[in-house]
Coordinates of C-alpha atoms in Angstrom, one line a residue:
M98 CA 43.9 62.0 91.5
R99 CA 42.0 65.3 90.9
E100 CA 41.7 67.5 93.9
L101 CA 38.9 70.6 93.8
H102 CA 38.5 73.2 96.3
V103 CA 35.1 74.7 97.2
L104 CA 35.1 78.4 96.0
T105 CA 32.3 80.4 98.0
P106 CA 30.3 81.8 95.2
T107 CA 29.1 85.3 95.3
S108 CA 26.2 86.6 93.4
S109 CA 28.1 87.8 90.4
A110 CA 30.1 84.4 90.5
R111 CA 27.0 82.9 90.2
A112 CA 25.7 84.9 87.1
I113 CA 29.2 84.5 85.4
R114 CA 28.9 80.5 85.9
R115 CA 25.3 80.5 84.4
V116 CA 26.6 82.5 81.2
L117 CA 29.4 79.7 81.0
A118 CA 27.0 76.9 81.2
S119 CA 24.9 78.4 78.5
L120 CA 27.9 78.8 76.2
A121 CA 28.8 75.2 76.9
L122 CA 25.5 73.7 76.0
L123 CA 26.3 74.0 72.1
A124 CA 29.8 72.2 72.9
T125 CA 27.8 69.7 75.2
A126 CA 25.3 68.7 72.4
L127 CA 27.9 68.2 69.6
L128 CA 30.0 65.9 71.8
V129 CA 27.2 64.0 73.4
L130 CA 27.3 61.1 70.8
A131 CA 31.0 60.6 71.1
P132 CA 31.9 57.4 72.5
G133 CA 31.8 57.3 76.5
S134 CA 31.0 54.9 79.4
A135 CA 28.2 57.1 80.6
Y136 CA 25.9 57.2 77.9
A137 CA 22.3 55.6 77.2
A138 CA 19.5 56.0 74.6
D139 CA 16.5 54.7 74.0
G140 CA 15.8 52.4 71.0
D141 CA 13.1 54.8 69.6
D142 CA 15.3 57.8 70.7
E143 CA 12.3 59.1 72.6
A144 CA 14.1 59.1 75.9
G145 CA 17.9 59.4 76.1
V146 CA 20.4 60.8 78.7
S147 CA 24.0 61.5 78.5
L148 CA 26.2 62.3 81.5
R149 CA 30.1 63.1 82.0
P150 CA 32.4 64.6 84.2
A151 CA 32.9 68.5 83.0
E152 CA 35.1 71.4 83.5
P153 CA 33.7 74.4 85.3
S154 CA 32.9 76.0 81.5
G155 CA 30.8 72.9 80.9
A156 CA 33.1 71.3 78.4
F157 CA 34.0 67.9 78.7
D158 CA 37.6 67.2 80.4
G159 CA 38.3 63.5 79.4
R160 CA 37.7 62.0 82.8
T161 CA 35.7 58.7 82.9
N162 CA 35.1 58.8 86.6
F163 CA 35.4 61.3 89.6
R164 CA 38.3 60.5 91.6
Y165 CA 39.9 62.3 94.7
A166 CA 42.4 62.5 97.0
V167 CA 41.0 63.9 100.4
D168 CA 41.2 64.7 104.1
P169 CA 38.9 64.1 106.7
G170 CA 36.8 67.4 106.9
Q171 CA 37.7 68.7 103.6
T172 CA 35.3 69.8 100.9
V173 CA 35.5 69.6 96.9
Q174 CA 33.7 70.9 94.5
D175 CA 33.1 69.4 90.9
Y176 CA 30.9 69.4 87.9
A177 CA 29.0 67.1 85.7
A178 CA 27.0 67.8 82.2
V179 CA 24.0 66.4 81.7
V180 CA 22.3 66.2 78.1
N181 CA 18.8 65.2 77.0
T182 CA 19.8 63.2 73.9
G183 CA 16.1 62.1 73.2
S184 CA 13.5 63.4 71.2
E185 CA 11.0 64.4 74.1
P186 CA 11.3 66.9 76.9
Q187 CA 12.2 64.7 80.0
D188 CA 12.4 65.5 83.6
F189 CA 16.2 64.1 84.7
T190 CA 17.0 63.3 88.6
I191 CA 20.5 63.8 89.2
I192 CA 21.7 61.9 92.5
G193 CA 24.6 61.4 94.5
T194 CA 24.8 57.6 95.7
D195 CA 26.6 54.6 97.2
A196 CA 28.1 51.9 95.3
F197 CA 28.6 47.9 96.0
N198 CA 29.2 45.0 94.3
D199 CA 26.1 42.8 93.4
E200 CA 25.8 39.0 93.4
N201 CA 27.9 38.8 90.0
G202 CA 30.7 40.8 91.4
D203 CA 29.9 43.8 89.3
F204 CA 29.9 47.3 90.3
A205 CA 26.5 48.6 91.2
L206 CA 24.9 51.9 92.5
L207 CA 21.8 51.9 94.9
P208 CA 18.2 52.1 93.2
T209 CA 16.9 55.7 92.5
D210 CA 14.8 55.7 95.3
D211 CA 17.0 54.4 98.0
A212 CA 18.6 57.0 100.4
P213 CA 22.4 56.5 100.6
E214 CA 24.2 55.7 103.8
L215 CA 28.0 56.0 103.1
V216 CA 29.6 58.6 100.5
G217 CA 26.3 59.5 98.7
R218 CA 25.3 61.5 101.9
W219 CA 28.5 63.7 101.6
I220 CA 27.6 64.8 98.1
S221 CA 25.0 67.8 97.7
F222 CA 23.8 69.9 94.5
E223 CA 23.0 73.6 94.3
N224 CA 19.6 73.0 96.3
G225 CA 21.5 71.6 99.3
E226 CA 20.3 67.9 98.9
N227 CA 21.9 64.8 97.4
R228 CA 19.3 64.7 94.6
I229 CA 18.1 67.5 92.1
T230 CA 15.7 67.5 89.1
V231 CA 16.3 69.5 86.1
T232 CA 13.9 69.5 82.9
L233 CA 15.6 69.4 79.4
Q234 CA 14.1 70.0 76.1
P235 CA 15.6 67.6 73.1
G236 CA 19.3 68.3 72.6
E237 CA 19.4 70.8 75.8
G238 CA 22.5 70.1 78.3
R239 CA 22.9 71.5 81.9
L240 CA 26.0 71.8 83.8
I241 CA 25.5 70.3 87.2
P242 CA 27.8 71.5 90.2
F243 CA 28.1 69.4 92.9
T244 CA 29.6 69.5 96.4
L245 CA 31.4 66.6 98.1
A246 CA 31.9 67.5 102.1
L247 CA 33.7 65.0 104.0
P248 CA 33.0 64.7 107.8
A249 CA 35.4 65.3 110.2
D250 CA 35.4 61.6 111.3
A251 CA 35.6 60.2 107.7
T252 CA 37.7 56.8 108.0
P253 CA 40.8 56.2 105.9
G254 CA 40.7 54.5 102.6
D255 CA 38.2 54.4 99.6
H256 CA 34.7 55.5 99.7
V257 CA 33.1 54.8 96.5
G258 CA 29.6 56.0 95.0
G259 CA 28.4 57.7 91.8
I260 CA 26.8 60.7 90.5
V261 CA 23.6 59.1 88.5
A262 CA 21.3 60.8 86.0
S263 CA 17.8 59.1 86.1
V264 CA 14.9 59.8 83.9
F265 CA 11.4 57.7 84.3
T266 CA 9.8 56.7 80.9
A267 CA 6.4 55.0 80.4
Q268 CA 6.2 51.7 78.3
G269 CA 2.5 50.6 78.5
Q270 CA 1.3 50.8 82.1
V271 CA 5.1 50.4 83.4
Q272 CA 7.3 53.0 84.4
V273 CA 10.9 52.4 83.5
D274 CA 13.8 53.9 85.3
R275 CA 16.7 54.7 82.5
R276 CA 19.7 55.6 84.4
V277 CA 23.5 56.5 83.6
A278 CA 26.1 57.1 86.2
I279 CA 29.6 58.1 86.8
R280 CA 31.5 56.4 89.3
L281 CA 33.2 58.6 92.0
Y282 CA 36.0 57.4 94.2
A283 CA 37.2 59.5 97.6
R284 CA 40.1 58.3 99.2
V285 CA 40.6 59.6 102.6
S286 CA 44.1 60.1 103.7
G287 CA 45.3 57.8 106.8
D288 CA 46.1 54.1 107.2
L289 CA 45.5 52.6 103.8
Q290 CA 45.1 48.6 104.4
P291 CA 44.8 46.8 100.9
A292 CA 43.9 43.4 101.0
L293 CA 41.9 40.7 99.3
T294 CA 41.0 37.3 100.8
I295 CA 39.6 34.1 99.5
N296 CA 37.4 33.2 102.0
S297 CA 35.9 29.9 100.6
L298 CA 36.9 27.5 98.0
N299 CA 34.9 24.5 96.4
A300 CA 35.6 21.9 94.0
S301 CA 33.8 19.2 92.3
Y302 CA 34.6 16.5 89.6
N303 CA 32.0 15.8 86.8
G304 CA 33.0 12.9 84.2
D305 CA 32.0 9.4 82.9
W306 CA 32.7 6.5 85.4
W307 CA 34.2 4.7 82.5
N308 CA 36.4 7.5 81.1
L309 CA 39.7 7.7 82.8
L310 CA 41.0 10.3 81.2
S311 CA 38.7 13.1 80.6
G312 CA 36.5 14.7 83.4
T313 CA 36.1 18.5 84.5
V314 CA 36.7 19.9 87.6
T315 CA 34.8 23.0 88.4
V316 CA 36.3 25.3 91.3
E317 CA 34.0 27.8 93.2
Y318 CA 35.6 30.3 95.2
T319 CA 34.7 33.7 97.1
V320 CA 36.8 36.7 97.0
T321 CA 36.1 39.4 100.1
N322 CA 37.6 42.9 100.7
P323 CA 38.4 43.1 104.2
G324 CA 40.7 46.1 103.6
N325 CA 40.0 49.8 103.0
V326 CA 41.0 50.0 99.3
A327 CA 38.9 49.0 96.4
L328 CA 40.9 46.4 94.5
A329 CA 40.7 44.1 91.4
A330 CA 43.0 40.9 90.8
N331 CA 44.5 38.9 88.5
V332 CA 43.6 35.1 89.0
E333 CA 45.5 31.9 88.4
G334 CA 43.8 28.6 89.2
G335 CA 44.6 25.1 88.4
V336 CA 44.8 21.5 89.7
K337 CA 47.9 19.8 91.3
T338 CA 47.7 15.8 91.9
W339 CA 50.4 13.5 93.8
F340 CA 53.6 15.4 95.1
G341 CA 52.6 18.7 93.6
I342 CA 52.7 17.4 90.1
P343 CA 50.6 20.0 87.9
V344 CA 47.6 18.4 86.2
A345 CA 45.8 21.4 84.6
K346 CA 46.2 25.4 84.6
Q347 CA 43.7 28.1 83.9
T348 CA 44.6 30.9 81.7
S349 CA 45.2 33.8 83.6
S350 CA 42.4 36.1 83.7
A351 CA 41.0 39.1 86.2
I352 CA 38.3 39.9 88.6
K353 CA 36.6 43.0 88.8
E354 CA 37.1 45.6 91.2
I355 CA 35.9 44.8 94.6
L356 CA 34.6 47.4 97.1
P357 CA 35.9 47.5 101.0
G358 CA 33.6 45.4 102.6
N359 CA 32.0 43.7 99.8
S360 CA 32.4 40.0 98.7
A361 CA 32.0 38.3 94.9
S362 CA 32.1 34.7 94.1
Y363 CA 33.4 33.4 90.9
A364 CA 34.1 29.5 89.3
F365 CA 36.1 28.2 86.3
E366 CA 36.2 25.0 84.9
L367 CA 39.5 22.9 84.1
P368 CA 38.6 19.9 81.3
R369 CA 40.5 16.7 80.6
I370 CA 41.5 15.9 84.0
A371 CA 42.3 12.2 84.6
Q372 CA 40.7 10.1 87.5
L373 CA 43.8 10.2 89.7
L374 CA 42.3 9.6 93.1
Y375 CA 43.8 12.4 94.7
L376 CA 43.6 15.9 93.1
N377 CA 44.7 19.5 94.5
P378 CA 42.7 22.5 93.1
Y379 CA 43.8 25.9 94.1
V380 CA 43.3 29.6 93.3
S381 CA 46.0 32.3 93.5
I382 CA 45.2 36.2 93.3
V383 CA 47.3 39.0 92.9
P384 CA 45.2 42.4 93.9
F385 CA 46.0 45.5 92.1
V386 CA 44.1 49.2 92.2
D387 CA 42.0 49.4 88.7
S388 CA 42.8 53.0 87.7
D389 CA 44.7 54.9 85.2
D390 CA 45.9 57.3 88.2
V391 CA 49.3 56.0 88.9
S392 CA 49.1 58.0 92.1
S393 CA 46.3 55.9 93.4
Y394 CA 48.2 52.6 93.2
V395 CA 49.0 50.8 96.2
P396 CA 51.0 47.3 97.0
A397 CA 48.6 44.6 98.2
A398 CA 49.8 41.2 99.1
P399 CA 49.0 38.1 96.9
T400 CA 46.9 35.2 98.6
S401 CA 45.9 31.6 97.7
R402 CA 44.2 28.8 98.8
D403 CA 43.7 25.1 97.8
T404 CA 41.5 22.2 98.9
A405 CA 41.5 18.3 98.5
L406 CA 39.5 16.4 96.0
F407 CA 39.1 12.7 96.2
V408 CA 38.3 11.3 92.5
A409 CA 37.8 7.5 92.4
P410 CA 39.0 5.9 89.1
W411 CA 36.0 3.5 88.9
L412 CA 37.2 1.6 86.0
V413 CA 40.6 0.9 87.6
L414 CA 38.7 0.0 90.8
I415 CA 36.1 -2.3 89.2
G416 CA 38.8 -4.2 87.4
L417 CA 41.0 -4.5 90.6
A418 CA 37.8 -5.8 92.2
V419 CA 37.1 -8.3 89.7
A420 CA 40.4 -9.5 89.6
G421 CA 40.6 -9.9 93.5
L422 CA 37.1 -11.6 93.1
V423 CA 38.8 -14.1 90.9
V424 CA 42.0 -14.6 92.8
A425 CA 39.7 -15.3 96.2
L426 CA 37.7 -18.0 93.9
V427 CA 40.8 -19.5 92.9
L428 CA 42.4 -19.8 96.5
R429 CA 39.0 -21.0 97.8
R430 CA 38.8 -23.7 95.1
R431 CA 42.2 -24.6 96.0
R432 CA 41.6 -24.5 99.7
R433 CA 38.5 -26.8 99.2
E434 CA 40.6 -29.4 97.1
N435 CA 43.4 -29.5 99.6
A436 CA 40.9 -30.1 102.2
R437 CA 39.1 -32.7 100.1
A438 CA 42.6 -34.5 99.6
I439 CA 43.7 -34.3 103.3
E440 CA 40.2 -35.8 104.3
W441 CA 40.6 -38.6 101.6
M442 CA 44.1 -39.4 103.1
E443 CA 42.8 -39.6 106.7
Q444 CA 40.0 -41.7 106.0
T445 CA 42.1 -44.2 103.9
E446 CA 44.6 -44.4 106.8
K447 CA 41.5 -44.8 109.2
R448 CA 40.2 -47.8 107.0
V449 CA 43.5 -49.2 106.9
R450 CA 44.0 -49.2 110.6
E451 CA 40.4 -50.5 111.1
E452 CA 41.1 -53.7 108.7
A453 CA 44.3 -54.4 110.5
L454 CA 42.8 -54.5 113.9
A455 CA 39.7 -56.6 112.5
A456 CA 42.0 -59.2 111.0
P457 CA 42.2 -62.8 112.8
E458 CA 44.6 -63.4 115.5
G459 CA 46.5 -66.1 113.6
M460 CA 46.9 -64.1 110.4
R461 CA 48.3 -61.2 112.4
E462 CA 50.7 -63.7 114.0
K463 CA 51.5 -65.1 110.6
E464 CA 52.1 -61.7 109.1
T465 CA 54.3 -60.8 111.8
S466 CA 56.2 -63.9 111.5
R467 CA 56.6 -63.2 107.6
G468 CA 57.5 -59.8 108.4
A469 CA 60.4 -61.2 110.7

């Protein structure tokens, strides 16, 4: 992490800085079209802006963001270089603001007109405010010094925001806010608590009832950062079934950085899942600090969550139901035939007894004697 301490400028120091900034404009203009993350230009080239971290001389220093290791109450000073890459003079507003995760989990900064409430309030420019406006001619650049002054009660962990260059352009009757930004990370010393949690997990199954082997399981989950360190994560998801037997596994992927106190929701699909009655979708995440600065790395414990999903194999169940119905009908028929046979035998015996009782007494004695 880069750490820069504020120097109290004297009038001569200010003059020297202005001279150095002027000398840097040529290098700035030549380098502005080099590849970089903080660059935007209009399709018609009437409005365009470049914004990059810079050295006090105004030269670009290769950084892609501002990242500091600081203590509560500490003050640091740094520089950004802004260049008008368009073909018309423009007023550029440079802003210090707060960052958050939007509904898609992407890194986002507050709208230009919104006042910051977190790290953006600690940023100030030469005018003493957290925003400053400069007018630049086409191809003209300006070195923008800024100060990050931490309060004495700043809490430990990552405080994330950005330096934004904003220019409003007219498109018909609509004013369009064209912005570029550089991320700013201030990690305050103290008790770091890196953690990500999966605070919800839902799964659904979609497939044709007659196709036992080719459904799709959709897994939706939300990841929250309850700690104080900005973390990204590697993700593994899959589906198991009875006795933990694996059915499908998602190709390992990563989710973008989630800032402290923020959440983001994600989803993935796993095709060709059979209707096995019981399915066990799961998600596992391994958090990490997404930075090229190894000094900012902190270990974070992995976490996982699963859920139960019951998927009826309808073709099998229908087959079993039909087979059961056939068996029930056969058994019912057999019971009815047995009942009829028993009833016929009982009727026959009853008729024989009645006929025997109705015969004349002599015939009964004759038959008895014959029997003797």
